[in-house]
XYZ file of N, CA and C in Angstrom:
423
model
N 14.068 12.387 3.493
C 12.724 11.731 2.590
C 11.944 12.606 1.216
N 11.663 11.820 0.549
C 10.984 12.194 -0.696
C 9.730 12.452 -0.522
N 9.304 13.430 -1.733
C 7.864 13.793 -1.502
C 7.240 12.598 -2.912
N 5.793 12.359 -2.282
C 5.486 11.345 -3.568
C 5.264 11.569 -4.812
N 5.178 12.762 -5.010
C 5.423 13.058 -6.636
C 7.243 12.893 -7.071
N 8.306 12.549 -6.384
C 9.365 12.529 -6.705
C 9.572 11.054 -7.251
N 8.737 9.855 -6.642
C 8.708 8.484 -6.802
C 9.278 8.075 -7.863
N 8.481 8.116 -9.254
C 8.774 7.764 -10.426
C 10.905 8.677 -10.663
N 11.321 9.767 -10.397
C 12.283 10.032 -10.623
C 13.590 8.817 -9.912
N 13.067 8.493 -9.011
C 13.976 7.638 -8.054
C 13.926 6.481 -8.937
N 12.992 5.680 -9.511
C 12.502 4.500 -10.004
C 12.957 4.449 -11.277
N 13.067 5.388 -11.880
C 13.145 5.755 -13.655
C 14.612 6.312 -13.902
N 14.965 7.403 -13.007
C 15.961 8.521 -13.334
C 16.788 7.991 -12.729
N 18.051 9.033 -12.999
C 19.534 8.612 -12.292
C 20.255 9.854 -11.175
N 18.667 10.531 -10.946
C 19.134 11.656 -10.183
C 19.384 10.921 -8.654
N 18.695 9.809 -7.763
C 19.174 9.311 -7.051
C 19.509 8.104 -7.054
N 19.981 7.750 -5.736
C 21.451 6.695 -5.773
C 20.335 5.300 -5.575
N 20.741 4.081 -5.829
C 20.031 2.791 -5.703
C 20.564 1.979 -4.761
N 21.820 2.777 -3.977
C 22.515 1.872 -2.688
C 21.797 2.860 -1.798
N 20.397 3.784 -1.428
C 20.050 4.763 0.017
C 18.770 4.660 0.024
N 18.411 4.170 0.975
C 16.959 4.010 1.559
C 16.072 5.582 1.423
N 14.839 5.630 0.500
C 14.371 6.820 0.783
C 12.903 6.290 1.321
N 12.624 7.457 2.583
C 11.367 7.490 3.298
C 10.217 8.335 2.313
N 9.159 7.987 1.883
C 8.050 8.835 1.325
C 7.198 8.610 2.517
N 5.962 10.085 2.750
C 5.901 9.550 3.995
C 4.175 10.302 2.824
N 2.996 9.919 2.808
C 1.805 9.657 2.095
C 0.766 10.631 2.999
N 0.324 11.424 2.619
C -0.766 11.973 3.450
C -2.521 11.454 2.657
N -3.199 11.755 3.667
C -4.530 11.727 3.071
C -4.723 11.691 1.619
N -4.389 12.862 0.951
C -4.572 13.019 -0.461
C -3.774 12.573 -1.604
N -2.422 11.480 -0.808
C -2.569 10.842 -1.716
C -3.094 9.518 -2.053
N -3.448 8.847 -0.841
C -4.509 7.933 -0.960
C -5.657 8.084 -1.745
N -6.004 9.052 -1.396
C -7.386 8.996 -2.050
C -8.088 10.337 -3.036
N -9.034 10.080 -3.524
C -9.314 11.221 -4.877
C -10.898 11.058 -4.474
N -11.475 12.748 -4.647
C -13.049 12.002 -4.402
C -13.877 11.573 -5.967
N -14.856 10.543 -5.612
C -15.203 10.106 -6.667
C -16.051 10.478 -7.837
N -16.510 11.782 -7.308
C -16.691 12.344 -7.987
C -16.329 13.526 -8.444
N -16.526 13.523 -10.157
C -15.667 14.843 -10.921
C -15.944 16.314 -10.308
N -14.814 17.114 -10.546
C -15.443 18.319 -10.461
C -15.211 18.921 -8.668
N -15.273 17.247 -7.912
C -14.748 17.692 -6.821
C -13.102 17.831 -6.171
N -12.938 18.789 -5.380
C -11.870 18.668 -4.719
C -11.590 17.950 -3.528
N -10.299 17.624 -2.992
C -10.141 16.532 -1.852
C -10.344 17.732 -0.701
N -11.156 17.457 0.450
C -11.364 17.918 1.509
C -11.164 17.179 2.879
N -9.897 17.424 3.561
C -9.830 16.829 4.357
C -11.085 16.038 5.586
N -11.662 17.104 6.104
C -12.511 16.656 7.037
C -13.636 16.529 6.389
N -13.745 16.569 5.085
C -15.081 15.718 4.308
C -14.600 14.145 4.258
N -13.441 13.919 4.202
C -12.877 12.633 3.642
C -13.173 12.160 5.024
N -12.513 12.400 6.172
C -12.840 12.272 7.571
C -14.574 11.683 7.821
N -15.092 12.554 7.353
C -16.497 12.492 7.493
C -17.540 11.866 6.450
N -16.874 11.989 5.083
C -17.657 10.635 4.341
C -16.557 10.153 3.541
N -16.722 9.136 3.878
C -15.403 8.474 3.187
C -15.685 7.410 1.892
N -17.347 7.478 1.911
C -17.620 6.858 0.928
C -17.962 7.714 -0.510
N -17.391 8.539 -0.201
C -17.511 9.638 -1.152
C -15.873 9.764 -1.909
N -15.120 9.224 -1.432
C -13.920 9.014 -2.140
C -13.572 7.502 -2.617
N -12.282 7.896 -3.532
C -11.812 5.912 -4.014
C -10.606 6.268 -4.014
N -9.880 4.966 -3.117
C -8.947 5.072 -3.216
C -7.488 4.954 -4.270
N -6.711 6.006 -4.205
C -5.812 5.747 -5.708
C -4.272 5.542 -4.959
N -4.473 4.935 -4.205
C -3.053 4.546 -3.573
C -2.273 3.668 -3.929
N -2.798 2.948 -4.899
C -2.151 2.045 -5.685
C -1.798 2.415 -6.809
N -1.223 3.738 -7.390
C -0.732 3.985 -8.229
C 0.788 4.123 -8.317
N 0.908 4.151 -6.323
C 2.489 4.490 -5.921
C 3.109 2.814 -5.857
N 2.361 1.992 -5.681
C 2.681 0.345 -5.352
C 4.106 0.179 -6.755
N 4.267 0.608 -7.847
C 5.031 0.236 -8.478
C 6.154 0.768 -8.346
N 6.315 1.653 -7.727
C 7.745 2.407 -7.421
C 7.989 2.211 -5.866
N 7.537 1.277 -5.414
C 7.099 0.695 -3.943
C 8.777 -0.365 -3.875
N 9.449 -0.897 -2.859
C 10.189 -1.866 -2.648
C 9.654 -2.454 -1.352
N 9.595 -1.448 -0.198
C 9.038 -1.513 0.999
C 8.141 -0.825 1.517
N 6.630 -1.464 1.488
C 5.666 -0.421 2.695
C 5.231 -1.020 4.007
N 5.269 0.450 4.506
C 4.830 0.114 6.082
C 3.661 0.852 6.225
N 2.382 0.589 6.828
C 1.519 0.829 7.144
C 0.988 0.834 8.490
N 0.284 2.190 8.927
C -0.018 2.410 10.034
C -0.851 3.481 10.541
N -1.801 3.070 9.117
C -3.037 4.197 9.312
C -4.449 3.829 10.046
N -4.815 4.602 10.572
C -5.929 3.929 11.366
C -7.160 3.960 10.315
N -7.909 2.497 10.309
C -8.875 2.101 9.125
C -9.968 1.627 9.597
N -11.385 1.472 8.850
C -12.259 0.673 8.870
C -13.056 0.725 7.870
N -14.155 0.067 7.970
C -14.330 -0.465 6.662
C -15.416 0.543 5.536
N -15.346 1.466 6.737
C -16.009 3.329 5.796
C -15.204 3.423 4.767
N -13.876 3.471 5.004
C -12.430 3.737 4.114
C -12.402 2.967 3.103
N -11.574 3.809 1.855
C -11.446 2.965 0.885
C -9.884 2.089 1.541
N -9.839 0.942 0.735
C -8.292 0.337 0.926
C -7.070 1.108 0.410
N -5.843 0.943 1.144
C -4.668 1.264 0.243
C -3.710 0.307 -0.849
N -4.430 -1.063 -0.465
C -3.887 -2.211 -1.492
C -4.828 -3.147 -1.306
N -5.430 -3.615 -2.480
C -6.232 -4.751 -2.229
C -5.597 -6.208 -3.095
N -6.356 -7.184 -2.245
C -5.974 -8.064 -2.939
C -5.951 -8.388 -4.281
N -7.015 -8.185 -5.194
C -7.248 -7.885 -6.637
C -6.011 -7.254 -7.274
N -5.600 -6.603 -6.762
C -4.385 -5.377 -7.470
C -2.860 -6.022 -7.366
N -2.817 -6.718 -6.163
C -1.346 -7.776 -6.000
C -2.062 -8.911 -6.984
N -2.644 -9.640 -6.747
C -2.771 -10.888 -7.874
C -2.643 -10.472 -9.283
N -3.076 -9.111 -9.611
C -2.808 -8.999 -10.926
C -1.196 -8.050 -11.388
N -0.879 -7.938 -10.257
C 0.488 -7.226 -10.664
C 1.650 -8.891 -10.784
N 1.000 -9.435 -9.481
C 2.279 -10.306 -9.237
C 2.092 -11.708 -10.226
N 0.895 -11.643 -10.834
C 0.508 -12.841 -11.663
C 0.991 -12.401 -13.288
N 1.348 -11.437 -13.438
C 1.839 -10.859 -14.478
C 3.291 -11.879 -15.268
N 3.649 -10.933 -16.299
C 4.899 -11.287 -16.838
C 6.136 -10.869 -15.815
N 5.973 -9.884 -15.485
C 7.042 -8.540 -14.547
C 6.707 -9.083 -13.190
N 8.153 -9.509 -12.765
C 7.865 -9.185 -11.212
C 8.084 -7.632 -10.689
N 7.182 -7.576 -9.586
C 6.933 -6.068 -9.156
C 8.147 -6.064 -8.370
N 8.727 -4.550 -8.136
C 9.582 -3.811 -7.094
C 8.876 -4.488 -5.521
N 7.367 -4.476 -5.410
C 7.560 -4.599 -3.750
C 7.756 -6.306 -3.619
N 8.451 -5.745 -1.922
C 8.925 -7.457 -1.614
C 8.545 -7.613 -0.279
N 8.325 -6.248 0.555
C 8.271 -6.188 2.093
C 6.686 -5.456 2.213
N 5.407 -6.468 2.940
C 4.494 -4.986 3.555
C 4.803 -5.383 5.344
N 4.844 -4.183 5.793
C 4.979 -4.078 7.038
C 3.604 -3.267 7.577
N 2.702 -4.147 7.864
C 1.074 -3.481 8.677
C 1.116 -3.424 9.806
N 1.632 -2.213 9.852
C 2.048 -2.185 12.157
C 0.389 -2.100 12.008
N -0.622 -1.549 12.029
C -1.907 -1.321 12.505
C -2.546 -2.805 12.277
N -2.281 -3.802 11.745
C -2.510 -4.413 11.358
C -3.859 -5.348 11.729
N -4.651 -4.331 10.975
C -5.954 -4.842 10.688
C -6.474 -5.722 9.650
N -6.589 -6.894 10.105
C -7.037 -8.166 9.343
C -8.105 -7.507 8.332
N -7.369 -7.978 6.727
C -7.993 -7.641 5.357
C -8.698 -6.335 5.658
N -7.876 -5.340 6.309
C -8.070 -4.044 6.484
C -7.680 -2.968 5.310
N -7.005 -2.125 5.537
C -6.484 -1.196 4.378
C -5.303 -2.152 3.474
N -4.456 -2.516 4.331
C -3.995 -3.302 3.363
C -4.749 -4.783 3.330
N -5.605 -4.963 2.258
C -6.043 -6.429 2.490
C -5.334 -7.652 2.516
N -4.252 -7.523 1.854
C -3.557 -9.290 2.044
C -2.878 -9.117 3.730
N -3.506 -8.548 4.745
C -3.014 -8.752 5.930
C -3.978 -9.442 6.599
N -3.933 -10.879 6.136
C -5.122 -11.973 6.491
C -5.088 -12.310 7.889
N -4.156 -12.333 8.712
C -4.026 -13.201 10.050
C -2.941 -11.646 10.800
N -3.461 -12.132 11.809
C -2.273 -11.249 13.042
C -1.154 -12.077 13.314
N -0.365 -11.649 13.419
C 0.535 -12.492 14.331
C 1.444 -12.415 15.824
N 1.963 -12.928 16.216
C 2.580 -12.651 17.829
C 4.156 -12.566 17.873
N 4.442 -11.865 19.032
C 5.935 -11.689 18.942
C 7.059 -12.617 18.642
N 6.275 -13.579 18.835
C 7.514 -14.700 18.982
C 7.702 -15.360 17.454
N 6.465 -14.784 16.283
C 6.137 -15.217 15.282
C 6.234 -14.287 14.295
N 6.236 -13.508 14.124
C 5.962 -11.838 13.482
C 5.532 -12.165 12.066
N 5.922 -13.102 11.160
C 6.172 -12.631 9.722
C 5.606 -13.756 9.259
N 4.660 -13.283 7.875
C 4.003 -14.444 6.910
C 4.632 -14.010 5.823
N 4.349 -14.907 4.563
C 4.643 -14.825 3.509
C 3.528 -15.040 2.847
N 2.679 -14.096 2.393
C 1.382 -14.024 1.353
C 1.796 -14.139 -0.023
N 0.811 -15.015 -0.618
C 1.122 -15.346 -2.022
C -0.133 -14.925 -2.712
N 0.016 -13.832 -3.692
C -1.021 -13.044 -4.033
C -1.558 -13.593 -4.977
N -1.304 -14.650 -5.967
C -1.737 -15.169 -7.176
C -2.945 -16.222 -6.380
N -2.148 -17.336 -5.512
C -2.689 -18.190 -4.815
C -3.938 -17.810 -3.561
N -3.670 -16.720 -3.079
C -3.944 -16.515 -1.345
C -3.363 -17.280 -0.314
N -2.276 -18.129 -0.770
C -1.911 -18.737 0.486
C -1.055 -18.551 1.107
N -1.163 -18.292 2.380
C -0.297 -18.198 3.186
C 0.945 -19.111 3.976
N 2.106 -18.422 4.320
C 3.171 -19.358 5.030
C 4.171 -18.495 6.070
N 3.827 -19.329 7.559
C 4.564 -18.360 8.398
C 6.280 -18.323 8.416
N 6.788 -17.100 8.301
C 8.132 -17.263 8.533
C 8.064 -16.793 6.884
N 9.558 -16.414 6.637
C 9.914 -15.061 5.574
C 10.319 -15.831 4.237
N 10.380 -17.551 4.311
C 10.779 -18.047 2.962
C 9.665 -18.231 1.818
N 10.161 -17.674 0.700
C 8.923 -17.876 -0.203
C 9.216 -16.587 -1.197
């Protein structure tokens, strides 16, 4: 297991093997920060007043190949990953590292906004094109 703060060492350094899978567990304070300068993160305040926080999780996305999301989310909370961010990243000249998103919570257009539909056990996968917004069932694409 790797701490979120160590992600850049994995992707840019030679300390870690490219032939291993590293698990990173993100806590709430990795995903959001207070919207007002001078305030510090307080977990209960975040739960009670999520409108006072903004999402900062996207800073980690350039260092991830796979993202598995399983958090509780409602519209009151900031998103982890937005369609706009993905469109910007995948529409640019360089291909991002991120290849797979497993959104176990499956909140349609929720914390992971590109979860645009739910799936069935017999057909559990689709490909979302961040540039066009197109969705294709299966894993080709």
